[in-house]
Each structure stands twice: as C-alpha cells, then as structure tokens.
DNA sequence: ACCTACTATGCAACGAGTTGCATGTGCAAG
DNA sequence: CTTGCACATGCAACTCGTTGCATAGTAGGT
C-alpha cells in the first residue's frame, strides 16, 4: 500500500488534520492519488500506532477537537526506506478504454456523449493546470529545492491531460467521420 | 465495479476460458485494465449466476476441464446498459508521482534510478505498441467496424506511453542538472 | 534425472477501498 | 427562518483486490 506514503509526503510538506488531508486528496495531491476522508482517518490511526506521526490535540468550541498530525523522525525514515524500494506496477483502470474497445457492442450515442464530456473535462483540467503552473512557477528555470518536486508533478499532470485530450479529439474525429 | 464489463467486452470479441481471459488481462486488455486469474474466476462465477455468460464444459485428459464462457443475450444487454451510464472518475494512483512530490524527503539516488527504469519501460512499451500498430493496422484510414475500437484503444496506449516517456525525460534532465 | 514453465481450475485469508451513517456548531444565502 | 455548506471526527458493513496455497499432467531445457 502507498496511501501511507502519500500521506507522509503531504505531512512532510505541512502538518495537518485528517480533514485537511482529505481536502488535499480532493485537490493538489488528488491529481495523482485519490482517497476519501474515511480512508485517511483509518490510515492515520494506524500510522500513529506505528509511530510515523504524532498528534497534537487542539480544543475547539462547538466542534470536535482538531487533531494535528506531524511527521516524526521514524516517519521520515519510512519515507526514505519506501522510496528506495522497487516501485510496483502502476494500477491502470480505464472504463473509458473498455467501452471504446467494445465499440460495436455498446450504446453508440451514449459513447459519443461520453467522449465529448471527457474531452471537455481534459480541456478544463489542462487549462487549470497551466494556470497553476504560470502562477506558481513563473520562472521554471529558477526553482528552489522545495519547488522542484511539485513542479515536476504538475508537469506530469499537464502532459497526462494533454495526452488524454488528444486521445479524445482523435477518437471523436473517427467516430464522427462514420 | 467494471471488471465484469471488461470481461464482457473481451468475451464479445471471442469466447474464452477463465485462463484465457487471465492471459488477455496480462496482454492486450491489460494495457488498460489489470486483473489476476483468481479475480477473473471469481467474477466469472458471479456472471454465470446472473446469466450474462454461459459455460460449455470441455473434457481434457490429465488436466481440469476447460470451461468455455460465451456471452449471452443478457450479457450483451448489460454491456449496452452499462455503456449508457455515466462513467465514474478514473482511478489514479501513481506512486511515482508521490515519490517525486516528496523529492527532498526521499532517497535521491534510488529515485534517479527509478526514473531511469521507468523511462526505459515507457520507451519499450511505446515501441511495442507502435510495432503492433504498424502490423495490425497498416492502413488506419481503412478500418472496418470491428477494428475501430481496438485501433482507438491502441492509439490511446501510444499517446499515454509517449506522455509518460516525455515526463521521465524532462524529470531526468531536471534531476541531473542539479 | 531434475527443474522450470505452461495449462487449467479454484479456495481461503487478508488487506484495501467504498458507501452509508452519525454527531453537532457556525455562518451565509435565499 | 429555513436550507445548505463548511468544519471535524469517526464507526460499521460491505465489496473489491491481492497473496498464498493446492492439484496435476505434459513439454522442454541443463
């Protein structure tokens, strides 16, 4: 499993509550790793037992205490240990590709609508990433240590979205040409 | 879940045993959907109960009977019904991106080695896809009904691999420049 | 002669991930 | 004044997916 490690990376950037982490997994980190809040809370509890994080309880009025999780030295060790391990094969699951492959056996109109929707999503995401890139890394040739990782990941997001968009466009052209 | 549907698509192309399907999930279909043989057998049993496939038992000497699964009319209906449903968000889980994002906190040498290995894998897969493309679809402007789906999926594979390769190259250039 | 891989099925135990529910306040929009 | 969203935690039940094991003959390499 690697949700642990995604959380460790995130906590190494900045300490956070489970709630904060869950939101990060809906936003920036969510571009390459998804997790729900239930999962995050469960895993955080386990990580605490293992001593990878420790918790500072912050009382609040009218709502549950914030439990701010901070990465420990053991957590950093684990991150370094994990990063030296061979990376397992990336999980690939594209129901879009499944539907395309089954072209003669699926609902053609629905498929066409799916492709269009997907094209628009890729276009929107790509645009958002490019804006983010321009805002956060205005000068990509002058990045400090802390910025390089996030920059490279965002670059990956842009390349991935551009490829997805291109795929949709070609697919649409083919389907519409029939 | 959509493993059912990936199997239905595969069986619509050609009837098969669980063993055959498992191998397809290691090869062509595996480019966009992974599944182990244990999973395939389990799901096939369920699909049979639901009446989406039926099974012809073929006796063999010295090894278990082959159970050839064929898609039924109900299976085809299910495929059409499923394809009209909204597609859920694609699952994204890239431990590579996690490691990159955590750049300052990971083992730098190991990461560099991972990126190189990944670059080589993408290059090899891309080359294999392109050969497959040249062999299977020598004239992409003259595709019949049955070929279009597989063609488009392969195109998607090529675009995806090319993007991954590009990402690795840029990443390497950045990491090596430090 | 031995070891490995291929064919072909499947169970059992476990770990990962999803869905649904529960609780309770404060604040803003309609 | 009511509806809904943001904050903040978490349990329970379930399904999905992985890992390890079991069986058993045949073919091919060292």
Short mmCIF file of C-alpha atoms (C1' of nucleotides) in Angstrom, two decimals:
data_model
loop_
_atom_site.label_atom_id
_atom_site.label_comp_id
_atom_site.label_asym_id
_atom_site.label_seq_id
_atom_site.Cartn_x
_atom_site.Cartn_y
_atom_site.Cartn_z
CA UNK A 1 0.00 0.00 0.00
CA UNK A 2 1.11 3.53 -0.59
CA UNK A 3 -1.62 5.75 0.82
CA UNK A 4 0.56 5.84 3.92
CA UNK A 5 3.36 7.23 1.86
CA UNK A 6 1.25 9.77 0.05
CA UNK A 7 0.16 10.99 3.48
CA UNK A 8 3.73 11.07 4.75
CA UNK A 9 4.78 13.16 1.77
CA UNK A 10 1.91 15.52 2.37
CA UNK A 11 2.65 15.82 6.10
CA UNK A 12 6.32 16.40 5.36
CA UNK A 13 5.26 19.48 3.41
CA UNK A 14 2.98 20.68 6.19
CA UNK A 15 1.37 19.21 9.32
CA UNK A 16 -2.36 18.71 9.02
CA UNK A 17 -5.56 17.25 10.42
CA UNK A 18 -7.31 14.30 8.80
CA UNK A 19 -9.81 16.75 7.43
CA UNK A 20 -7.10 18.88 5.84
CA UNK A 21 -5.50 15.83 4.31
CA UNK A 22 -8.81 14.65 2.89
CA UNK A 23 -9.18 18.04 1.19
CA UNK A 24 -5.67 17.83 -0.20
CA UNK A 25 -6.63 14.46 -1.68
CA UNK A 26 -9.51 16.24 -3.39
CA UNK A 27 -7.19 18.92 -4.74
CA UNK A 28 -3.46 19.01 -5.48
CA UNK A 29 -2.48 15.53 -4.32
CA UNK A 30 -5.71 14.21 -5.78
CA UNK A 31 -4.24 14.76 -9.23
CA UNK A 32 -2.22 11.59 -8.75
CA UNK A 33 -3.71 9.86 -5.72
CA UNK A 34 -7.31 9.68 -4.57
CA UNK A 35 -8.53 8.99 -1.03
CA UNK A 36 -11.70 9.62 0.92
CA UNK A 37 -11.76 11.03 4.43
CA UNK A 38 -12.80 7.67 5.93
CA UNK A 39 -9.74 6.06 4.45
CA UNK A 40 -7.49 8.89 5.60
CA UNK A 41 -8.72 8.69 9.20
CA UNK A 42 -8.28 4.93 9.30
CA UNK A 43 -4.77 5.06 7.92
CA UNK A 44 -3.74 7.99 10.13
CA UNK A 45 -4.72 5.97 13.20
CA UNK A 46 -2.57 3.09 12.04
CA UNK A 47 0.33 5.41 11.25
CA UNK A 48 0.13 6.86 14.72
CA UNK A 49 0.38 3.38 16.24
CA UNK A 50 3.45 2.74 14.13
CA UNK A 51 4.99 5.98 15.35
CA UNK A 52 5.24 7.60 11.92
CA UNK A 53 3.20 10.60 13.03
CA UNK A 54 2.35 12.20 16.31
CA UNK A 55 -0.72 14.11 17.21
CA UNK A 56 -1.38 17.39 18.92
CA UNK A 57 -4.95 17.77 20.11
CA UNK A 58 -6.32 21.31 19.72
CA UNK A 59 -9.59 22.02 21.54
CA UNK A 60 -12.27 23.95 19.70
CA UNK A 61 -15.66 25.31 20.65
CA UNK A 62 -18.70 23.57 19.22
CA UNK A 63 -16.88 21.03 17.07
CA UNK A 64 -14.57 18.06 17.56
CA UNK A 65 -11.00 18.78 18.63
CA UNK A 66 -8.61 19.29 15.76
CA UNK A 67 -6.02 16.51 15.76
CA UNK A 68 -2.99 17.97 14.07
CA UNK A 69 -0.69 15.25 12.72
CA UNK A 70 3.01 15.89 12.44
CA UNK A 71 5.52 13.57 10.75
CA UNK A 72 8.09 12.03 13.12
CA UNK A 73 11.71 11.07 12.52
CA UNK A 74 10.52 7.47 12.16
CA UNK A 75 8.04 8.67 9.54
CA UNK A 76 10.82 10.33 7.57
CA UNK A 77 12.89 7.17 7.81
CA UNK A 78 9.98 5.15 6.49
CA UNK A 79 9.57 7.54 3.58
CA UNK A 80 13.23 7.20 2.68
CA UNK A 81 13.08 3.41 3.06
CA UNK A 82 9.97 3.18 0.91
CA UNK A 83 11.42 5.38 -1.82
CA UNK A 84 14.37 3.03 -2.22
CA UNK A 85 12.12 0.00 -2.77
CA UNK A 86 11.24 -1.02 -6.31
CA UNK A 87 8.04 0.71 -7.44
CA UNK A 88 5.22 -1.70 -8.10
CA UNK A 89 3.43 -1.56 -11.44
CA UNK A 90 1.04 1.38 -11.68
CA UNK A 91 -2.60 0.46 -11.43
CA UNK A 92 -4.44 1.18 -14.62
CA UNK A 93 -8.19 1.06 -14.83
CA UNK A 94 -9.86 2.89 -17.65
CA UNK A 95 -13.55 2.13 -18.11
CA UNK A 96 -13.37 4.57 -20.99
CA UNK A 97 -10.94 2.31 -22.83
CA UNK A 98 -13.10 -0.71 -22.00
CA UNK A 99 -16.13 0.98 -23.59
CA UNK A 100 -14.09 2.00 -26.64
CA UNK A 101 -12.76 -1.47 -27.11
CA UNK A 102 -16.28 -2.82 -27.00
CA UNK A 103 -17.39 -0.29 -29.60
CA UNK A 104 -19.70 -2.49 -31.69
CA UNK A 105 -21.46 -3.77 -28.56
CA UNK A 106 -22.14 -0.54 -26.71
CA UNK A 107 -24.65 2.26 -26.98
CA UNK A 108 -23.11 4.41 -29.72
CA UNK A 109 -24.86 7.67 -28.87
CA UNK A 110 -24.02 7.38 -25.21
CA UNK A 111 -20.41 6.62 -26.03
CA UNK A 112 -20.18 9.68 -28.25
CA UNK A 113 -21.57 11.80 -25.44
CA UNK A 114 -19.05 10.27 -23.01
CA UNK A 115 -16.16 11.09 -25.31
CA UNK A 116 -17.29 14.69 -25.68
CA UNK A 117 -17.73 15.08 -21.92
CA UNK A 118 -14.34 13.58 -21.33
CA UNK A 119 -12.72 15.84 -23.89
CA UNK A 120 -14.20 18.86 -22.14
CA UNK A 121 -13.00 17.64 -18.75
CA UNK A 122 -9.47 17.12 -20.00
CA UNK A 123 -9.51 20.56 -21.60
CA UNK A 124 -10.72 22.19 -18.39
CA UNK A 125 -8.21 20.35 -16.21
CA UNK A 126 -5.39 21.12 -18.58
CA UNK A 127 -6.27 24.79 -18.54
CA UNK A 128 -6.43 24.80 -14.75
CA UNK A 129 -3.01 23.10 -14.52
CA UNK A 130 -1.50 25.57 -16.95
CA UNK A 131 -2.82 28.48 -14.96
CA UNK A 132 -1.49 26.91 -11.80
CA UNK A 133 1.87 26.46 -13.49
CA UNK A 134 2.05 30.08 -14.64
CA UNK A 135 1.04 31.35 -11.20
CA UNK A 136 3.12 29.03 -9.01
CA UNK A 137 6.22 28.61 -11.15
CA UNK A 138 6.54 31.77 -13.24
CA UNK A 139 10.21 31.06 -13.83
CA UNK A 140 10.70 27.28 -14.21
CA UNK A 141 14.44 27.74 -14.68
CA UNK A 142 14.86 29.11 -11.19
CA UNK A 143 13.29 26.59 -8.85
CA UNK A 144 14.49 26.03 -5.32
CA UNK A 145 14.78 22.60 -3.70
CA UNK A 146 11.29 22.59 -2.24
CA UNK A 147 9.65 23.68 -5.51
CA UNK A 148 11.20 21.14 -7.85
CA UNK A 149 9.08 18.15 -6.76
CA UNK A 150 5.75 19.93 -7.02
CA UNK A 151 6.84 21.46 -10.32
CA UNK A 152 7.70 18.08 -11.82
CA UNK A 153 4.44 16.57 -10.64
CA UNK A 154 2.46 19.42 -12.15
CA UNK A 155 4.40 18.98 -15.39
CA UNK A 156 3.36 15.32 -15.32
CA UNK A 157 -0.25 16.35 -14.84
CA UNK A 158 -0.07 18.67 -17.81
CA UNK A 159 1.50 16.06 -20.07
CA UNK A 160 -1.06 13.46 -18.98
CA UNK A 161 -4.02 15.75 -19.52
CA UNK A 162 -2.72 16.89 -22.90
CA UNK A 163 -2.37 13.26 -23.99
CA UNK A 164 -5.90 12.46 -22.75
CA UNK A 165 -7.28 15.45 -24.59
CA UNK A 166 -5.53 14.49 -27.78
CA UNK A 167 -6.90 10.95 -27.48
CA UNK A 168 -10.46 12.25 -27.13
CA UNK A 169 -10.08 14.54 -30.11
CA UNK A 170 -8.78 11.80 -32.37
CA UNK A 171 -11.47 9.43 -31.14
CA UNK A 172 -14.20 11.97 -31.79
CA UNK A 173 -12.89 12.67 -35.28
CA UNK A 174 -13.02 8.95 -36.05
CA UNK A 175 -16.46 8.40 -34.57
CA UNK A 176 -17.96 11.45 -36.23
CA UNK A 177 -16.48 10.53 -39.60
CA UNK A 178 -18.56 7.39 -39.84
CA UNK B 1 -17.21 -2.28 -10.50
CA UNK B 2 -16.25 -2.73 -14.10
CA UNK B 3 -14.17 -5.90 -14.27
CA UNK B 4 -17.44 -7.58 -15.26
CA UNK B 5 -17.70 -5.22 -18.18
CA UNK B 6 -14.12 -5.60 -19.25
CA UNK B 7 -14.75 -9.36 -19.31
CA UNK B 8 -17.99 -8.94 -21.24
CA UNK B 9 -16.17 -6.85 -23.84
CA UNK B 10 -13.48 -9.47 -24.10
CA UNK B 11 -15.97 -12.34 -24.40
CA UNK B 12 -17.93 -10.41 -27.03
CA UNK B 13 -14.79 -10.44 -29.14
CA UNK B 14 -14.21 -14.14 -28.57
CA UNK B 15 -15.45 -16.83 -26.15
CA UNK B 16 -12.81 -17.96 -23.69
CA UNK B 17 -11.90 -19.88 -20.54
CA UNK B 18 -11.00 -18.12 -17.31
CA UNK B 19 -7.43 -19.00 -18.04
CA UNK B 20 -7.57 -17.38 -21.49
CA UNK B 21 -9.13 -14.27 -20.02
CA UNK B 22 -6.47 -14.05 -17.35
CA UNK B 23 -3.84 -14.10 -20.08
CA UNK B 24 -5.64 -11.41 -22.02
CA UNK B 25 -5.53 -9.31 -18.87
CA UNK B 26 -1.78 -9.79 -18.89
CA UNK B 27 -1.54 -8.73 -22.52
CA UNK B 28 -3.75 -6.58 -24.74
CA UNK B 29 -6.58 -5.79 -22.33
CA UNK B 30 -4.01 -5.44 -19.57
CA UNK B 31 -2.89 -2.20 -21.19
CA UNK B 32 -5.91 -0.51 -19.69
CA UNK B 33 -7.30 -2.97 -17.13
CA UNK B 34 -5.42 -5.34 -14.83
CA UNK B 35 -6.83 -8.50 -13.23
CA UNK B 36 -5.39 -11.70 -11.80
CA UNK B 37 -6.71 -15.15 -12.57
CA UNK B 38 -8.23 -15.53 -9.09
CA UNK B 39 -10.26 -12.41 -9.63
CA UNK B 40 -11.34 -13.49 -13.09
CA UNK B 41 -12.57 -16.89 -11.88
CA UNK B 42 -14.50 -15.33 -9.02
CA UNK B 43 -16.18 -12.76 -11.22
CA UNK B 44 -16.93 -15.29 -13.97
CA UNK B 45 -18.80 -17.45 -11.46
CA UNK B 46 -20.89 -14.47 -10.42
CA UNK B 47 -21.55 -13.50 -14.03
CA UNK B 48 -22.75 -17.02 -14.76
CA UNK B 49 -25.24 -16.81 -11.87
CA UNK B 50 -26.50 -13.54 -13.28
CA UNK B 51 -26.93 -15.15 -16.68
CA UNK B 52 -24.53 -12.86 -18.52
CA UNK B 53 -22.42 -15.79 -19.72
CA UNK B 54 -22.99 -19.47 -20.21
CA UNK B 55 -20.50 -22.22 -19.96
CA UNK B 56 -19.60 -25.17 -22.11
CA UNK B 57 -17.57 -27.80 -20.33
CA UNK B 58 -14.88 -29.41 -22.48
CA UNK B 59 -13.24 -32.51 -21.06
CA UNK B 60 -9.48 -32.85 -21.30
CA UNK B 61 -7.03 -35.59 -20.42
CA UNK B 62 -4.83 -35.04 -17.39
CA UNK B 63 -5.95 -31.52 -16.57
CA UNK B 64 -9.13 -29.80 -15.38
CA UNK B 65 -11.96 -29.46 -17.89
CA UNK B 66 -11.86 -26.31 -19.93
CA UNK B 67 -14.90 -24.18 -19.13
CA UNK B 68 -15.50 -22.08 -22.19
CA UNK B 69 -17.53 -18.97 -21.38
CA UNK B 70 -19.76 -17.42 -24.01
CA UNK B 71 -21.56 -14.09 -23.69
CA UNK B 72 -25.38 -14.39 -23.62
CA UNK B 73 -28.02 -12.00 -24.92
CA UNK B 74 -28.47 -10.81 -21.32
CA UNK B 75 -24.74 -10.15 -21.20
CA UNK B 76 -24.92 -8.02 -24.32
CA UNK B 77 -27.86 -6.12 -22.85
CA UNK B 78 -25.89 -5.48 -19.70
CA UNK B 79 -22.98 -4.19 -21.75
CA UNK B 80 -25.22 -1.78 -23.59
CA UNK B 81 -26.91 -0.69 -20.36
CA UNK B 82 -23.57 -0.12 -18.64
CA UNK B 83 -22.16 1.87 -21.54
CA UNK B 84 -25.03 4.35 -21.30
CA UNK B 85 -24.38 5.02 -17.61
CA UNK B 86 -22.21 7.97 -16.65
CA UNK B 87 -18.57 6.90 -16.39
CA UNK B 88 -17.19 7.20 -12.87
CA UNK B 89 -14.00 9.18 -12.34
CA UNK B 90 -10.92 7.25 -13.42
CA UNK B 91 -8.82 5.87 -10.61
CA UNK B 92 -5.41 7.44 -10.48
CA UNK B 93 -2.69 6.05 -8.30
CA UNK B 94 0.85 6.94 -9.14
CA UNK B 95 3.43 6.09 -6.50
CA UNK B 96 5.94 7.56 -8.90
CA UNK B 97 4.29 10.97 -8.58
CA UNK B 98 4.12 10.55 -4.81
CA UNK B 99 7.86 9.93 -4.67
CA UNK B 100 8.57 12.89 -6.95
CA UNK B 101 6.40 15.18 -4.91
CA UNK B 102 8.31 14.15 -1.79
CA UNK B 103 11.60 14.85 -3.53
CA UNK B 104 13.51 16.44 -0.63
CA UNK B 105 12.49 13.63 1.73
CA UNK B 106 13.30 10.57 -0.36
CA UNK B 107 16.39 8.65 -1.29
CA UNK B 108 17.74 10.72 -4.20
CA UNK B 109 19.88 8.04 -5.81
CA UNK B 110 17.08 5.49 -5.67
CA UNK B 111 14.66 7.97 -7.16
CA UNK B 112 17.01 8.72 -10.01
CA UNK B 113 17.33 5.00 -10.69
CA UNK B 114 13.53 4.65 -10.61
CA UNK B 115 13.09 7.43 -13.14
CA UNK B 116 15.61 5.88 -15.49
CA UNK B 117 13.98 2.46 -15.19
CA UNK B 118 10.59 3.97 -15.80
CA UNK B 119 11.82 5.88 -18.81
CA UNK B 120 13.17 2.66 -20.30
CA UNK B 121 9.91 0.85 -19.64
CA UNK B 122 7.87 3.55 -21.31
CA UNK B 123 10.24 3.54 -24.27
CA UNK B 124 9.99 -0.24 -24.61
CA UNK B 125 6.19 -0.28 -24.28
CA UNK B 126 5.84 2.56 -26.75
CA UNK B 127 7.98 0.76 -29.26
CA UNK B 128 5.97 -2.43 -28.81
CA UNK B 129 2.70 -0.54 -29.30
CA UNK B 130 3.99 1.14 -32.41
CA UNK B 131 5.06 -2.15 -33.90
CA UNK B 132 1.68 -3.59 -33.02
CA UNK B 133 0.04 -0.62 -34.70
CA UNK B 134 2.08 -1.00 -37.88
CA UNK B 135 1.39 -4.72 -38.00
CA UNK B 136 -2.28 -4.77 -37.06
CA UNK B 137 -3.47 -1.56 -38.66
CA UNK B 138 -1.20 -0.93 -41.64
CA UNK B 139 -3.81 1.37 -43.17
CA UNK B 140 -5.52 3.34 -40.38
CA UNK B 141 -7.75 5.12 -42.89
CA UNK B 142 -9.42 1.90 -43.92
CA UNK B 143 -10.67 0.29 -40.74
CA UNK B 144 -13.75 -1.90 -40.58
CA UNK B 145 -16.30 -1.81 -37.77
CA UNK B 146 -14.61 -4.45 -35.65
CA UNK B 147 -11.16 -2.88 -35.94
CA UNK B 148 -12.02 0.69 -34.97
CA UNK B 149 -12.37 0.06 -31.22
CA UNK B 150 -9.09 -1.82 -30.83
CA UNK B 151 -7.38 0.77 -33.04
CA UNK B 152 -8.58 3.66 -30.90
CA UNK B 153 -7.54 1.91 -27.70
CA UNK B 154 -4.09 1.23 -29.08
CA UNK B 155 -3.84 4.87 -30.16
CA UNK B 156 -4.67 5.79 -26.56
CA UNK B 157 -1.94 3.49 -25.32
CA UNK B 158 0.58 5.11 -27.64
CA UNK B 159 -0.38 8.63 -26.59
CA UNK B 160 -0.25 7.66 -22.91
CA UNK B 161 3.13 5.98 -23.18
CA UNK B 162 4.57 8.87 -25.18
CA UNK B 163 3.42 11.30 -22.50
CA UNK B 164 4.91 9.13 -19.74
CA UNK B 165 8.17 8.89 -21.60
CA UNK B 166 8.31 12.63 -22.11
CA UNK B 167 7.64 13.17 -18.41
CA UNK B 168 10.51 10.89 -17.44
CA UNK B 169 12.89 12.61 -19.84
CA UNK B 170 12.09 16.06 -18.54
CA UNK B 171 12.32 14.84 -14.97
CA UNK B 172 15.69 13.25 -15.59
CA UNK B 173 17.01 16.39 -17.25
CA UNK B 174 15.98 18.40 -14.19
CA UNK B 175 17.36 15.96 -11.67
CA UNK B 176 20.64 15.52 -13.50
CA UNK B 177 21.11 19.26 -13.90
CA UNK B 178 21.41 19.79 -10.15
"C1'" DA C 1 17.25 -37.10 -13.79
"C1'" DC C 2 15.76 -32.66 -12.27
"C1'" DC C 3 13.89 -28.24 -12.53
"C1'" DT C 4 11.02 -24.86 -14.64
"C1'" DA C 5 7.20 -23.28 -17.16
"C1'" DC C 6 2.66 -23.96 -19.18
"C1'" DT C 7 -2.10 -25.48 -18.98
"C1'" DA C 8 -6.40 -25.20 -16.02
"C1'" DT C 9 -9.10 -24.83 -12.13
"C1'" DG C 10 -10.25 -22.89 -7.64
"C1'" DC C 11 -10.43 -21.91 -2.12
"C1'" DA C 12 -9.09 -19.19 1.98
"C1'" DA C 13 -7.41 -15.41 4.39
"C1'" DC C 14 -6.35 -10.98 4.40
"C1'" DG C 15 -5.87 -6.09 3.22
"C1'" DA C 16 -7.60 -2.07 0.63
"C1'" DG C 17 -11.28 0.81 -0.66
"C1'" DT C 18 -16.34 2.30 -0.91
"C1'" DT C 19 -20.83 3.54 0.85
"C1'" DG C 20 -23.76 4.84 4.28
"C1'" DC C 21 -24.50 6.64 8.64
"C1'" DA C 22 -23.88 9.58 12.99
"C1'" DT C 23 -22.90 13.92 15.54
"C1'" DG C 24 -23.04 18.96 16.24
"C1'" DT C 25 -21.91 24.07 15.60
"C1'" DG C 26 -21.44 28.36 12.96
"C1'" DC C 27 -22.23 31.14 9.04
"C1'" DA C 28 -24.08 32.82 4.71
"C1'" DA C 29 -27.56 32.93 1.12
"C1'" DG C 30 -32.25 32.97 -0.13
"C1'" DC D 1 -36.43 31.47 9.20
"C1'" DT D 2 -35.00 27.69 6.82
"C1'" DT D 3 -31.87 25.38 3.89
"C1'" DG D 4 -27.42 24.16 2.86
"C1'" DC D 5 -22.45 24.25 3.23
"C1'" DA D 6 -18.01 24.15 5.81
"C1'" DC D 7 -15.80 22.31 9.70
"C1'" DA D 8 -14.18 17.93 12.13
"C1'" DT D 9 -14.35 13.44 13.75
"C1'" DG D 10 -15.23 8.54 13.25
"C1'" DC D 11 -17.77 3.50 13.13
"C1'" DA D 12 -19.86 -0.36 10.57
"C1'" DA D 13 -20.83 -3.14 6.81
"C1'" DC D 14 -19.70 -4.35 2.63
"C1'" DT D 15 -17.33 -5.18 -1.80
"C1'" DC D 16 -13.08 -5.33 -4.37
"C1'" DG D 17 -8.50 -6.94 -4.98
"C1'" DT D 18 -4.09 -9.39 -3.51
"C1'" DT D 19 -1.31 -13.16 -1.79
"C1'" DG D 20 -0.59 -17.69 -0.85
"C1'" DC D 21 -1.78 -22.27 -1.42
"C1'" DA D 22 -3.43 -26.73 -3.71
"C1'" DT D 23 -3.78 -30.02 -7.55
"C1'" DA D 24 -1.82 -32.43 -11.61
"C1'" DG D 25 -0.12 -33.80 -16.16
"C1'" DT D 26 2.90 -32.56 -20.23
"C1'" DA D 27 6.76 -30.42 -22.62
"C1'" DG D 28 11.32 -28.54 -22.86
"C1'" DG D 29 15.77 -27.19 -21.36
"C1'" DT D 30 20.56 -28.26 -18.46
#
